[in-house]
Short mmCIF file of C-alpha atoms and ligand atoms in Angstrom, two decimals:
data_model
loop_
_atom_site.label_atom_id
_atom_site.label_comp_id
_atom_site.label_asym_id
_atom_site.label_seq_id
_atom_site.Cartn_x
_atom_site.Cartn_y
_atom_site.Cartn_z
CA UNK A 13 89.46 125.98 68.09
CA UNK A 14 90.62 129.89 68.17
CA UNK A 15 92.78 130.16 71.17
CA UNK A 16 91.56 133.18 74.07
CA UNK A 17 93.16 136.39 74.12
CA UNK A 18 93.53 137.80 78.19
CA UNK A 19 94.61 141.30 78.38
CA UNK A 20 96.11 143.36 81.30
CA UNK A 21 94.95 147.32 81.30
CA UNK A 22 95.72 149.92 83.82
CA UNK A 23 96.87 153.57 84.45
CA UNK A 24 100.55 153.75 84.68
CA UNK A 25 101.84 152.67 87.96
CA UNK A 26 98.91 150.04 88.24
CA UNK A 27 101.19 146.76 88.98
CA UNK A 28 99.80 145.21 86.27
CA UNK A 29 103.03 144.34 84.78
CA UNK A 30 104.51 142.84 87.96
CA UNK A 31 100.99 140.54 88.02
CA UNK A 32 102.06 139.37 84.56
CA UNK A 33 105.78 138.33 85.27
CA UNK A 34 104.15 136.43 88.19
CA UNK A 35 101.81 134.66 85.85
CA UNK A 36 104.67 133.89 83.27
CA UNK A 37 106.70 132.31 86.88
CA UNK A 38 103.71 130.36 87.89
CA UNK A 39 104.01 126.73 86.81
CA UNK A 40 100.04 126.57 86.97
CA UNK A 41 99.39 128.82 84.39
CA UNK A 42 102.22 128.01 82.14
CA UNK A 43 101.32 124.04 81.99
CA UNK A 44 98.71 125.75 79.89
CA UNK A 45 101.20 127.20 77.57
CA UNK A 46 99.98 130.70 77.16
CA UNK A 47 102.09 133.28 74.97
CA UNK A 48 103.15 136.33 76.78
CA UNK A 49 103.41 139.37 75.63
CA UNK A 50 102.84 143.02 75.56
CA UNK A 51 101.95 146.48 73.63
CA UNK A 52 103.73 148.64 72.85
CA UNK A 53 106.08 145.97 71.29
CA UNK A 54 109.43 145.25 71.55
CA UNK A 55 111.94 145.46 70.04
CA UNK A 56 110.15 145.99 66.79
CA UNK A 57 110.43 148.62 64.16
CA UNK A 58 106.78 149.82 65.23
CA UNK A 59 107.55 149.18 68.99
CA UNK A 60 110.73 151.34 68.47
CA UNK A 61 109.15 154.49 66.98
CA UNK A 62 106.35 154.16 69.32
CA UNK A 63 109.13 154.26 72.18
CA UNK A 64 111.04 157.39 70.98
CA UNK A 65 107.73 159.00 70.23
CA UNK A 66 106.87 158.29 73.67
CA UNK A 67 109.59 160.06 75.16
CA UNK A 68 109.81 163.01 73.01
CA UNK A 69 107.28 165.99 71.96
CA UNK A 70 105.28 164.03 69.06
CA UNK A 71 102.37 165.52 68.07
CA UNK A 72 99.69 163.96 69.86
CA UNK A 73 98.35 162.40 66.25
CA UNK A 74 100.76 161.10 64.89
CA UNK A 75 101.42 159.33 68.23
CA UNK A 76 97.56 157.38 68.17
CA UNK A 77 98.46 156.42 64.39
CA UNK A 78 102.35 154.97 65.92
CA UNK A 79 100.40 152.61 68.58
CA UNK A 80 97.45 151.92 65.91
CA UNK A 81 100.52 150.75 63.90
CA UNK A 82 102.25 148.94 66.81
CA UNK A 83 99.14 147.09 67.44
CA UNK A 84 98.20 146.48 63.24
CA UNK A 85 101.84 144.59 63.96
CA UNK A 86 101.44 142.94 66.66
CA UNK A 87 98.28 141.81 65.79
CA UNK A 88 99.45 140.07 62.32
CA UNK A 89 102.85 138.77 63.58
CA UNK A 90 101.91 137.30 67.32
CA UNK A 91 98.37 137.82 68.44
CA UNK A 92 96.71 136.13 65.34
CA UNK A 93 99.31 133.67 64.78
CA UNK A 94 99.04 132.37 68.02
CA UNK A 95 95.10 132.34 68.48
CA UNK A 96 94.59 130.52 64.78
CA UNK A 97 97.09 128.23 66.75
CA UNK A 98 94.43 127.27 69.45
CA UNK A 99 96.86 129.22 72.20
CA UNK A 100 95.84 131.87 74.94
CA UNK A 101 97.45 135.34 74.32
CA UNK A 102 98.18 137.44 77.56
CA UNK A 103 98.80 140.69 76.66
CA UNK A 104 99.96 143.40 79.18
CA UNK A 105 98.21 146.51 77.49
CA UNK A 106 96.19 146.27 74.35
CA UNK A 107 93.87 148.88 72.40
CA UNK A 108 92.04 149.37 75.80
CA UNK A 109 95.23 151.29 76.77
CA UNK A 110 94.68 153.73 73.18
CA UNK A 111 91.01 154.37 74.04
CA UNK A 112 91.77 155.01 77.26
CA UNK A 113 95.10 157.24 77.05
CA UNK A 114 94.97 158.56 73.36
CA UNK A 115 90.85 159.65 74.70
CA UNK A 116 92.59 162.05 76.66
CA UNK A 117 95.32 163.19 74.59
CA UNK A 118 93.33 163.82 71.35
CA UNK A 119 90.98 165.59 73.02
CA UNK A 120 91.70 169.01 71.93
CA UNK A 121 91.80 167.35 67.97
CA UNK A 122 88.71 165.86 68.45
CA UNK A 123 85.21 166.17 69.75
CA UNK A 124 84.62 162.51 70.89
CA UNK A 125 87.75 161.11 70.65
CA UNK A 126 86.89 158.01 72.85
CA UNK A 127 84.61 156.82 70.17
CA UNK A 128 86.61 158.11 67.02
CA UNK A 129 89.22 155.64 68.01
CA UNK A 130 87.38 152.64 68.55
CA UNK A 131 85.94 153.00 65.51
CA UNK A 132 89.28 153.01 64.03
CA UNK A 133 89.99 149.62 65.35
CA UNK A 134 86.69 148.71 64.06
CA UNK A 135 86.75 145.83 62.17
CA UNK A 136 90.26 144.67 62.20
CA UNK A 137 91.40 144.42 65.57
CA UNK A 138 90.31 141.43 67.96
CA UNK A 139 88.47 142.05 70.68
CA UNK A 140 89.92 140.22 74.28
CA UNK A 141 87.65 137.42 75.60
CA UNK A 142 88.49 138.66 78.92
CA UNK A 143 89.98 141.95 80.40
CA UNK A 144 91.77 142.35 83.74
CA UNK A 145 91.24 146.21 84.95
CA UNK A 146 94.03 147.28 87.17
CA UNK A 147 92.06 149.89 89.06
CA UNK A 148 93.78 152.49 91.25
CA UNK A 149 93.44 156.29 92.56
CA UNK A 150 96.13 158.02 90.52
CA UNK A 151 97.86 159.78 93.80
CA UNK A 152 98.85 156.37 94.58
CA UNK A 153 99.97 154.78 91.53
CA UNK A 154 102.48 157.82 90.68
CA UNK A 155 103.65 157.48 93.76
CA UNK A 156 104.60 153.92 92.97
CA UNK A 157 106.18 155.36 89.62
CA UNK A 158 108.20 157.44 91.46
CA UNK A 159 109.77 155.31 93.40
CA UNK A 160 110.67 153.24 90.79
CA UNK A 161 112.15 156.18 88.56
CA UNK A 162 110.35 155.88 85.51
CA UNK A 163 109.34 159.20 83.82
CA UNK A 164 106.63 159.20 81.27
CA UNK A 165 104.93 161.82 79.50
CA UNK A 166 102.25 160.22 81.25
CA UNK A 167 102.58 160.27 84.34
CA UNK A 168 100.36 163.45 85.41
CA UNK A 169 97.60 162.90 87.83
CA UNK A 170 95.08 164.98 85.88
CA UNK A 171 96.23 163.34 83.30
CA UNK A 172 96.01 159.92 84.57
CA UNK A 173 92.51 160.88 86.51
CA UNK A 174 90.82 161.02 82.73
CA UNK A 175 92.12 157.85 81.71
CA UNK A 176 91.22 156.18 84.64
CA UNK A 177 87.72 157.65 83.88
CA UNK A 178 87.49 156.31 80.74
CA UNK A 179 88.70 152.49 81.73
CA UNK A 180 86.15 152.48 84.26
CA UNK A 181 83.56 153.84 81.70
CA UNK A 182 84.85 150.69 79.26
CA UNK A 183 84.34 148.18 81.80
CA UNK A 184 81.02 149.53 82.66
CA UNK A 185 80.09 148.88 79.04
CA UNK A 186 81.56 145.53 78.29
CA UNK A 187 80.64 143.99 82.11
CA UNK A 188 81.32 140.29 80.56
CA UNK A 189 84.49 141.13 79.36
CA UNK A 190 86.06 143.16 82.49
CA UNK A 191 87.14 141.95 85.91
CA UNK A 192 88.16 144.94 88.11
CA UNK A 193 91.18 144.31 89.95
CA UNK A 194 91.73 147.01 93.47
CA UNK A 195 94.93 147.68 92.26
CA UNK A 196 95.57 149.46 95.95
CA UNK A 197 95.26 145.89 97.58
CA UNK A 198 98.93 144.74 98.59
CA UNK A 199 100.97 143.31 95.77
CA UNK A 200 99.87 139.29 96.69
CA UNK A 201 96.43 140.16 97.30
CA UNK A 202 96.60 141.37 93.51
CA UNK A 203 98.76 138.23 92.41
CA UNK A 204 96.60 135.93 94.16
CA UNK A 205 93.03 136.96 92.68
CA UNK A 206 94.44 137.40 89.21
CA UNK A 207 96.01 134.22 89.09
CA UNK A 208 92.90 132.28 90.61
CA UNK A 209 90.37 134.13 88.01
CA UNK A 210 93.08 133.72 84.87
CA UNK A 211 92.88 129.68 86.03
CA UNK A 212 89.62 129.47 86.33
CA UNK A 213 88.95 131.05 82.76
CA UNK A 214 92.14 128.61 81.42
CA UNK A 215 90.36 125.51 82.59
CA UNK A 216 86.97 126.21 81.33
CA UNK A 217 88.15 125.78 77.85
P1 TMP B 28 104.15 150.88 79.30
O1 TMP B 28 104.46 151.72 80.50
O2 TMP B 28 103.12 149.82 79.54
O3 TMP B 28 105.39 150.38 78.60
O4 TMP B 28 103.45 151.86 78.23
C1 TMP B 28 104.08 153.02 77.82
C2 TMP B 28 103.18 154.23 77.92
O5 TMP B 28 102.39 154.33 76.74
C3 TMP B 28 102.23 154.23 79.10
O6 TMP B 28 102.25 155.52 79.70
C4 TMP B 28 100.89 153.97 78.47
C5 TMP B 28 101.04 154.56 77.07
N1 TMP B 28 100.21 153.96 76.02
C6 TMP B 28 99.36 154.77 75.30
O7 TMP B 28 99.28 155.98 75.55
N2 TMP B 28 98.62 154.22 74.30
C7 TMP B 28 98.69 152.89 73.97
O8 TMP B 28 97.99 152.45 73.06
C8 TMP B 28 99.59 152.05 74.73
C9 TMP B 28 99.70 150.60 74.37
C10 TMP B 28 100.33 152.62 75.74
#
């Protein structure tokens, strides 16, 4: 049987990537084996030109077509592998995060860019069985970015108010897929109600 694929999605500053270490430390979850991972890649040649596009002045573009590419990657190397291999796939960020993000940036390219790049994906991506949304007022979150020192292109709270918009408009549409997460909740609050839903999806396959 195909293995499930969970994926993590949230603005910037979210905490969704301190919610998956805790799931990869949590002996309950692991027992069930799951494969970690995360987009963009690492350590990868896509990964690596996504990352120096990232923190220089690519044209807007070319930067969807360097994630697209990430993801074509890590889709064929991990993500398929491991689901034709009956395992569960927890990915923090996946092509939510370039609807979401590259909807904003590519709106002065196109006129509905939100739907241009899904149907990009169209077809040859694979859609998660389930969806954590990391949901959380931008003030706060780049607050939280601050204070841990990490600068991204980003990072704006206009910015980040639009893709917030559109996450919240995806998990509107696909209500089986999504589970909202208050990202503002304190940090074990979060832990705790991610962990409980991820088990209770593990043990019902
Ligand atoms: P990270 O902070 O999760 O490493 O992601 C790096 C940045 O890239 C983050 O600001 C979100 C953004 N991003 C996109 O704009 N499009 C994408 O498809 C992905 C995966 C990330």
């Amino acid at each position: 049987m195909r293995g499930k694929l969970i994926t993590l999605e949230g603005i910037d500053g979210s905490g969704k990537s301190t919610v998956a270490k805790k799931l990869q430390e949590n002996p309950e979850i692991t027992a069930f084996e799951p494969v970690f991972t995360r987009e963009p890649t690492r350590g990868t040649l896509t990964g690596t030109a996504v990352e120096k596009a990232i923190q220089s002045n690519t044209d807007q573009l070319a930067e969807l077509f360097l994630f697209t590419a990430d993801h074509a990657e890590h889709l064929a190397k991990l993500v398929k592998p491991a689901l034709e291999n009956g395992k569960t796939v927890i990915s923090d960020r996946y092509s939510d995060s370039r609807y979401a993000y590259q909807g904003i940036t590519l709106k002065k390219y196109l006129e509905n860019p939100l739907e241009w790049i899904k149907n990009l994906h169209r077809s040859w991506t694979v859609v998660p069985d389930l969806t954590f949304l990391f949901d959380i007022r931008p003030e706060i979150s780049v607050e939280r970015c601050g204070r841990r020192g990490y600068q991204s292109k980003f990072e704006k709270i206009d910015f980040l108010r639009g893709v917030r918009e559109i996450f919240l408009r995806l998990a509107d549409e696909e209500p089986d897929r999504f589970i909202v997460i208050d990202a503002s909740q304190p940090p074990q609050e979060i832990e705790m109600e991610v962990t409980e839903e991820v088990l209770e999806f593990l043990r019902r396959y």
